Amino acid sequence: MSSTSVTLSSGMNMPMVGLGTWKTTPEQVREAVLCALDAGYRHIDCAAMYGNEKDVGDALKERVGPGKPIPREELFMTSKLWNTKHHPDDVEPACRKTLEDLGLAHLDLYLMHWPMAFERGNLEMPKNDDGTMRYADIHYKDTWRAMENLVTKGLVKAIGLSNFNARQIDDILSVAKYKPVVNQVECHPYLAQKELMAHCSRNRIQLIAYSPLGAPSRPWACPDERSLLDDPQILNVAEKLKKTPAQVILRWQVQRGVACIPKSAKPSRIKENIQVFDFTLSDEDMKKMETLTCNKRLTVPPIKVNGQSVWRDAKNPFFPFHDAY
């Protein structure tokens, strides 16, 4: 049976299953976080870009801290630095804004959301007239050095990466005083990320899967595209074990050592998604799940360039999907 938590290279324990808050509206996220905390979640994943950290903070005020049901030290809180805040002078103010919104004195983990930097300013998605992004000439290694100062100052306990490929991870490791403890990426049965997972493991970096259920509510899905949760092989395993397809997928992830942050605003699904530590998948079922991988990304919408949808942005070499992994 897999452990409910993993020890990161920094020595901290991180719960293997957390609540994701991407695409959860400010109106929904407070209740979702309260439901998750009451259901036993002790890992909440946030980001400034999600636009709901103040509402997450409202939920934390009701459940976490002195005189509340959950001591702060039992909760693992993650947030992320957005692309417009990569300039070294912007990193600490961005982190302090997140702390203020969440009502926390420190974060357990702070991630660089993407390796590429956008133009500085208050526009979250600065674009040119042709729809391409306006980038900034800021290397992620310089941003990382500024993030390390957050650890030194006690604003965050550890720092990590999100959406980084192997080459970019190695770039960070070449300059790091504080090494990244995690890399958070899209990861599910259709995109198992085995090569990236192995690279991270060799460097004592924990892989975290976002959209581990394939983001079934993503707005850019094709009308005739089958949901990962409806895959016949997954349904077969779920029926045999009398579990939900989501539980089978999450169990597959934690059983192979990948942490997960499934997102839901529905109380029944929030409760189901953490109930994955009381059963195991057989070797046969694990192998069956492995056969589903087809290197299919589901959660990164195509970039619009001159009105055309493309998966890679040739104007920015930091875009993480240029490499095989």
GROMACS .gro file of C-alpha atoms in nm:
model
  325
    1MET     CA    1   0.000   0.000   0.000
    2SER     CA    2   0.140   0.341  -0.098
    3SER     CA    3   0.214   0.603   0.164
    4THR     CA    4  -0.020   0.899   0.190
    5SER     CA    5   0.277   1.137   0.182
    6VAL     CA    6   0.623   1.167   0.031
    7THR     CA    7   0.940   1.312   0.182
    8LEU     CA    8   1.083   1.581  -0.046
    9SER     CA    9   1.456   1.639  -0.088
   10SER     CA   10   1.424   1.934   0.152
   11GLY     CA   11   1.309   1.695   0.425
   12MET     CA   12   0.947   1.816   0.425
   13ASN     CA   13   0.657   1.574   0.399
   14MET     CA   14   0.408   1.647   0.122
   15PRO     CA   15   0.069   1.471   0.096
   16MET     CA   16   0.051   1.264  -0.223
   17VAL     CA   17  -0.300   1.385  -0.306
   18GLY     CA   18  -0.396   1.751  -0.287
   19LEU     CA   19  -0.678   1.972  -0.406
   20GLY     CA   20  -0.618   2.160  -0.729
   21THR     CA   21  -0.785   2.500  -0.766
   22TRP     CA   22  -0.729   2.577  -1.137
   23LYS     CA   23  -1.051   2.675  -1.315
   24THR     CA   24  -1.243   2.679  -0.985
   25THR     CA   25  -1.427   3.010  -0.975
   26PRO     CA   26  -1.389   3.245  -0.677
   27GLU     CA   27  -1.752   3.167  -0.593
   28GLN     CA   28  -1.684   2.792  -0.587
   29VAL     CA   29  -1.336   2.767  -0.445
   30ARG     CA   30  -1.414   2.865  -0.084
   31GLU     CA   31  -1.664   2.582  -0.047
   32ALA     CA   32  -1.437   2.341  -0.235
   33VAL     CA   33  -1.145   2.410   0.000
   34LEU     CA   34  -1.366   2.381   0.309
   35CYS     CA   35  -1.502   2.048   0.182
   36ALA     CA   36  -1.150   1.922   0.107
   37LEU     CA   37  -1.014   2.018   0.449
   38ASP     CA   38  -1.310   1.852   0.620
   39ALA     CA   39  -1.255   1.541   0.408
   40GLY     CA   40  -0.893   1.510   0.521
   41TYR     CA   41  -0.697   1.693   0.251
   42ARG     CA   42  -0.385   1.861   0.387
   43HIS     CA   43  -0.237   1.975   0.056
   44ILE     CA   44  -0.390   2.270  -0.133
   45ASP     CA   45  -0.244   2.383  -0.467
   46CYS     CA   46  -0.294   2.746  -0.568
   47ALA     CA   47  -0.157   3.002  -0.814
   48ALA     CA   48  -0.180   3.377  -0.849
   49MET     CA   49  -0.292   3.330  -1.210
   50TYR     CA   50  -0.601   3.136  -1.100
   51GLY     CA   51  -0.754   3.456  -0.963
   52ASN     CA   52  -0.903   3.293  -0.654
   53GLU     CA   53  -0.635   3.304  -0.383
   54LYS     CA   54  -0.828   3.554  -0.168
   55ASP     CA   55  -1.121   3.312  -0.165
   56VAL     CA   56  -0.892   3.022  -0.077
   57GLY     CA   57  -0.765   3.241   0.205
   58ASP     CA   58  -1.118   3.297   0.331
   59ALA     CA   59  -1.162   2.920   0.363
   60LEU     CA   60  -0.829   2.881   0.541
   61LYS     CA   61  -0.931   3.143   0.800
   62GLU     CA   62  -1.226   2.923   0.896
   63ARG     CA   63  -1.033   2.601   0.944
   64VAL     CA   64  -0.660   2.666   0.994
   65GLY     CA   65  -0.461   2.824   1.274
   66PRO     CA   66  -0.474   2.875   1.651
   67GLY     CA   67  -0.808   2.770   1.796
   68LYS     CA   68  -0.917   2.615   1.463
   69PRO     CA   69  -0.954   2.244   1.376
   70ILE     CA   70  -0.631   2.228   1.170
   71PRO     CA   71  -0.291   2.351   1.298
   72ARG     CA   72  -0.102   2.546   1.031
   73GLU     CA   73   0.190   2.301   1.050
   74GLU     CA   74  -0.036   2.019   0.930
   75LEU     CA   75  -0.123   2.199   0.607
   76PHE     CA   76   0.093   2.196   0.292
   77MET     CA   77   0.027   2.511   0.087
   78THR     CA   78   0.159   2.563  -0.265
   79SER     CA   79   0.138   2.864  -0.495
   80LYS     CA   80   0.306   2.976  -0.817
   81LEU     CA   81   0.487   3.275  -0.962
   82TRP     CA   82   0.320   3.396  -1.281
   83ASN     CA   83   0.506   3.467  -1.607
   84THR     CA   84   0.473   3.848  -1.586
   85LYS     CA   85   0.659   3.846  -1.253
   86HIS     CA   86   0.983   3.678  -1.363
   87HIS     CA   87   1.197   3.990  -1.331
   88PRO     CA   88   1.406   3.947  -1.015
   89ASP     CA   89   1.267   4.272  -0.874
   90ASP     CA   90   0.911   4.141  -0.909
   91VAL     CA   91   0.952   3.798  -0.748
   92GLU     CA   92   0.932   3.894  -0.380
   93PRO     CA   93   0.642   4.140  -0.422
   94ALA     CA   94   0.450   3.872  -0.613
   95CYS     CA   95   0.510   3.618  -0.338
   96ARG     CA   96   0.409   3.866  -0.067
   97LYS     CA   97   0.087   3.942  -0.257
   98THR     CA   98   0.003   3.570  -0.261
   99LEU     CA   99   0.078   3.542   0.112
  100GLU     CA  100  -0.147   3.841   0.181
  101ASP     CA  101  -0.431   3.695  -0.027
  102LEU     CA  102  -0.402   3.354   0.138
  103GLY     CA  103  -0.363   3.503   0.486
  104LEU     CA  104  -0.040   3.310   0.550
  105ALA     CA  105   0.299   3.397   0.695
  106HIS     CA  106   0.477   3.151   0.468
  107LEU     CA  107   0.424   2.903   0.186
  108ASP     CA  108   0.540   2.544   0.206
  109LEU     CA  109   0.618   2.543  -0.166
  110TYR     CA  110   0.646   2.815  -0.432
  111LEU     CA  111   0.676   2.717  -0.797
  112MET     CA  112   0.783   2.896  -1.112
  113HIS     CA  113   0.459   2.844  -1.307
  114TRP     CA  114   0.622   2.833  -1.654
  115PRO     CA  115   0.979   2.872  -1.777
  116MET     CA  116   0.900   3.159  -2.016
  117ALA     CA  117   0.870   3.521  -1.904
  118PHE     CA  118   0.599   3.752  -2.033
  119GLU     CA  119   0.628   4.129  -2.058
  120ARG     CA  120   0.633   4.291  -1.714
  121GLY     CA  121   0.318   4.464  -1.601
  122ASN     CA  122  -0.033   4.401  -1.476
  123LEU     CA  123  -0.166   4.233  -1.791
  124GLU     CA  124  -0.164   3.862  -1.719
  125MET     CA  125  -0.157   3.767  -2.089
  126PRO     CA  126   0.012   4.054  -2.279
  127LYS     CA  127  -0.038   3.999  -2.653
  128ASN     CA  128   0.067   4.153  -2.982
  129ASP     CA  129  -0.187   4.253  -3.245
  130ASP     CA  130  -0.146   3.917  -3.422
  131GLY     CA  131  -0.234   3.726  -3.105
  132THR     CA  132   0.120   3.616  -3.015
  133MET     CA  133   0.248   3.671  -2.664
  134ARG     CA  134   0.471   3.960  -2.570
  135TYR     CA  135   0.772   3.803  -2.401
  136ALA     CA  136   1.041   3.948  -2.180
  137ASP     CA  137   1.412   3.877  -2.220
  138ILE     CA  138   1.449   3.731  -1.871
  139HIS     CA  139   1.612   3.393  -1.825
  140TYR     CA  140   1.450   3.155  -1.581
  141LYS     CA  141   1.787   3.106  -1.410
  142ASP     CA  142   1.778   3.471  -1.300
  143THR     CA  143   1.420   3.425  -1.177
  144TRP     CA  144   1.529   3.116  -0.985
  145ARG     CA  145   1.803   3.306  -0.804
  146ALA     CA  146   1.544   3.560  -0.692
  147MET     CA  147   1.316   3.279  -0.574
  148GLU     CA  148   1.602   3.140  -0.366
  149ASN     CA  149   1.601   3.465  -0.169
  150LEU     CA  150   1.243   3.383  -0.062
  151VAL     CA  151   1.373   3.070   0.109
  152THR     CA  152   1.652   3.264   0.278
  153LYS     CA  153   1.399   3.519   0.408
  154GLY     CA  154   1.161   3.252   0.536
  155LEU     CA  155   0.874   3.350   0.308
  156VAL     CA  156   0.868   3.000   0.158
  157LYS     CA  157   1.003   2.670   0.287
  158ALA     CA  158   1.094   2.527  -0.053
  159ILE     CA  159   1.084   2.618  -0.421
  160GLY     CA  160   1.016   2.417  -0.730
  161LEU     CA  161   0.924   2.414  -1.097
  162SER     CA  162   0.616   2.371  -1.311
  163ASN     CA  163   0.601   2.285  -1.683
  164PHE     CA  164   0.979   2.246  -1.713
  165ASN     CA  165   1.135   1.991  -1.946
  166ALA     CA  166   1.454   1.794  -1.875
  167ARG     CA  167   1.692   2.041  -2.038
  168GLN     CA  168   1.542   2.332  -1.849
  169ILE     CA  169   1.560   2.139  -1.521
  170ASP     CA  170   1.930   2.082  -1.583
  171ASP     CA  171   1.976   2.455  -1.647
  172ILE     CA  172   1.826   2.531  -1.306
  173LEU     CA  173   2.033   2.262  -1.133
  174SER     CA  174   2.351   2.412  -1.280
  175VAL     CA  175   2.302   2.735  -1.083
  176ALA     CA  176   2.084   2.632  -0.790
  177LYS     CA  177   2.179   2.700  -0.430
  178TYR     CA  178   1.842   2.559  -0.329
  179LYS     CA  179   1.751   2.277  -0.564
  180PRO     CA  180   1.395   2.241  -0.692
  181VAL     CA  181   1.205   1.987  -0.484
  182VAL     CA  182   0.923   1.925  -0.735
  183ASN     CA  183   0.830   1.963  -1.100
  184GLN     CA  184   0.455   1.996  -1.157
  185VAL     CA  185   0.342   1.896  -1.506
  186GLU     CA  186   0.044   1.766  -1.697
  187CYS     CA  187   0.043   1.392  -1.635
  188HIS     CA  188  -0.228   1.129  -1.683
  189PRO     CA  189  -0.266   0.788  -1.850
  190TYR     CA  190  -0.254   0.944  -2.198
  191LEU     CA  191   0.063   1.138  -2.106
  192ALA     CA  192   0.249   0.918  -1.856
  193GLN     CA  193   0.570   1.131  -1.865
  194LYS     CA  194   0.791   0.827  -1.797
  195GLU     CA  195   1.112   0.983  -1.932
  196LEU     CA  196   1.060   1.310  -1.746
  197MET     CA  197   0.964   1.119  -1.432
  198ALA     CA  198   1.289   0.920  -1.451
  199HIS     CA  199   1.495   1.237  -1.506
  200CYS     CA  200   1.332   1.401  -1.205
  201SER     CA  201   1.383   1.092  -0.991
  202ARG     CA  202   1.756   1.084  -1.073
  203ASN     CA  203   1.778   1.441  -0.945
  204ARG     CA  204   1.558   1.385  -0.636
  205ILE     CA  205   1.279   1.600  -0.779
  206GLN     CA  206   0.926   1.483  -0.702
  207LEU     CA  207   0.687   1.478  -0.998
  208ILE     CA  208   0.341   1.623  -0.934
  209ALA     CA  209   0.059   1.561  -1.182
  210TYR     CA  210  -0.175   1.845  -1.258
  211SER     CA  211  -0.494   1.760  -1.446
  212PRO     CA  212  -0.435   1.393  -1.352
  213LEU     CA  213  -0.791   1.313  -1.470
  214GLY     CA  214  -0.740   1.476  -1.809
  215ALA     CA  215  -0.927   1.801  -1.729
  216PRO     CA  216  -1.263   1.673  -1.857
  217SER     CA  217  -1.420   2.020  -1.828
  218ARG     CA  218  -1.154   2.195  -2.039
  219PRO     CA  219  -1.331   2.442  -2.271
  220TRP     CA  220  -1.113   2.367  -2.576
  221ALA     CA  221  -1.192   1.995  -2.593
  222CYS     CA  222  -1.333   1.882  -2.929
  223PRO     CA  223  -1.704   1.797  -2.914
  224ASP     CA  224  -1.642   1.437  -3.025
  225GLU     CA  225  -1.332   1.386  -2.808
  226ARG     CA  226  -1.374   1.104  -2.556
  227SER     CA  227  -1.303   1.188  -2.194
  228LEU     CA  228  -1.020   1.005  -2.025
  229LEU     CA  229  -1.271   0.904  -1.758
  230ASP     CA  230  -1.468   0.717  -2.026
  231ASP     CA  231  -1.176   0.516  -2.159
  232PRO     CA  232  -1.290   0.150  -2.186
  233GLN     CA  233  -0.977   0.007  -2.025
  234ILE     CA  234  -1.007   0.238  -1.725
  235LEU     CA  235  -1.378   0.164  -1.695
  236ASN     CA  236  -1.298  -0.208  -1.700
  237VAL     CA  237  -1.052  -0.179  -1.411
  238ALA     CA  238  -1.290   0.046  -1.217
  239GLU     CA  239  -1.579  -0.197  -1.256
  240LYS     CA  240  -1.364  -0.488  -1.143
  241LEU     CA  241  -1.245  -0.303  -0.830
  242LYS     CA  242  -1.580  -0.133  -0.765
  243LYS     CA  243  -1.410   0.205  -0.771
  244THR     CA  244  -1.470   0.517  -0.979
  245PRO     CA  245  -1.258   0.575  -1.293
  246ALA     CA  246  -1.108   0.879  -1.119
  247GLN     CA  247  -1.003   0.668  -0.820
  248VAL     CA  248  -0.839   0.413  -1.050
  249ILE     CA  249  -0.641   0.685  -1.230
  250LEU     CA  250  -0.531   0.853  -0.906
  251ARG     CA  251  -0.438   0.517  -0.753
  252TRP     CA  252  -0.227   0.439  -1.061
  253GLN     CA  253  -0.042   0.767  -1.013
  254VAL     CA  254   0.032   0.737  -0.641
  255GLN     CA  255   0.122   0.370  -0.678
  256ARG     CA  256   0.396   0.464  -0.925
  257GLY     CA  257   0.514   0.749  -0.703
  258VAL     CA  258   0.352   1.050  -0.869
  259ALA     CA  259   0.171   1.303  -0.648
  260CYS     CA  260  -0.161   1.440  -0.777
  261ILE     CA  261  -0.368   1.755  -0.741
  262PRO     CA  262  -0.711   1.669  -0.888
  263LYS     CA  263  -0.949   1.962  -0.919
  264SER     CA  264  -1.318   1.948  -0.839
  265ALA     CA  265  -1.583   2.175  -0.693
  266LYS     CA  266  -1.829   1.891  -0.630
  267PRO     CA  267  -1.824   1.764  -0.269
  268SER     CA  268  -1.885   1.400  -0.367
  269ARG     CA  269  -1.591   1.397  -0.609
  270ILE     CA  270  -1.363   1.584  -0.372
  271LYS     CA  271  -1.425   1.314  -0.112
  272GLU     CA  272  -1.385   1.028  -0.362
  273ASN     CA  273  -1.058   1.162  -0.500
  274ILE     CA  274  -0.871   1.123  -0.172
  275GLN     CA  275  -1.004   0.772  -0.106
  276VAL     CA  276  -0.726   0.598  -0.298
  277PHE     CA  277  -0.513   0.458  -0.017
  278ASP     CA  278  -0.728   0.161   0.081
  279PHE     CA  279  -0.676  -0.049  -0.233
  280THR     CA  280  -0.405  -0.135  -0.484
  281LEU     CA  281  -0.388  -0.207  -0.854
  282SER     CA  282  -0.249  -0.544  -0.954
  283ASP     CA  283   0.065  -0.566  -1.168
  284GLU     CA  284  -0.160  -0.662  -1.456
  285ASP     CA  285  -0.379  -0.354  -1.407
  286MET     CA  286  -0.075  -0.127  -1.374
  287LYS     CA  287   0.059  -0.260  -1.704
  288LYS     CA  288  -0.282  -0.212  -1.864
  289MET     CA  289  -0.282   0.152  -1.754
  290GLU     CA  290   0.069   0.200  -1.894
  291THR     CA  291  -0.046   0.090  -2.241
  292LEU     CA  292  -0.277   0.392  -2.265
  293THR     CA  293   0.001   0.650  -2.293
  294CYS     CA  294   0.015   0.815  -2.637
  295ASN     CA  295   0.195   1.142  -2.557
  296LYS     CA  296  -0.135   1.330  -2.580
  297ARG     CA  297  -0.154   1.667  -2.408
  298LEU     CA  298  -0.502   1.769  -2.300
  299THR     CA  299  -0.466   2.079  -2.085
  300VAL     CA  300  -0.247   2.321  -2.283
  301PRO     CA  301  -0.464   2.488  -2.551
  302PRO     CA  302  -0.305   2.563  -2.887
  303ILE     CA  303  -0.137   2.904  -2.920
  304LYS     CA  304  -0.289   3.133  -3.180
  305VAL     CA  305  -0.033   3.263  -3.429
  306ASN     CA  306  -0.170   3.469  -3.719
  307GLY     CA  307  -0.508   3.311  -3.659
  308GLN     CA  308  -0.370   2.957  -3.676
  309SER     CA  309  -0.356   2.711  -3.384
  310VAL     CA  310  -0.009   2.574  -3.315
  311TRP     CA  311   0.129   2.373  -3.024
  312ARG     CA  312   0.474   2.531  -3.020
  313ASP     CA  313   0.573   2.893  -3.011
  314ALA     CA  314   0.882   2.931  -3.227
  315LYS     CA  315   0.934   3.285  -3.098
  316ASN     CA  316   1.022   3.165  -2.750
  317PRO     CA  317   1.292   2.901  -2.698
  318PHE     CA  318   1.186   2.865  -2.333
  319PHE     CA  319   0.851   2.715  -2.432
  320PRO     CA  320   0.875   2.376  -2.256
  321PHE     CA  321   0.736   2.144  -2.523
  322HIS     CA  322   1.017   2.190  -2.775
  323ASP     CA  323   1.197   1.891  -2.627
  324ALA     CA  324   1.088   1.527  -2.620
  325TYR     CA  325   1.047   1.545  -2.243
   0.00000   0.00000   0.00000
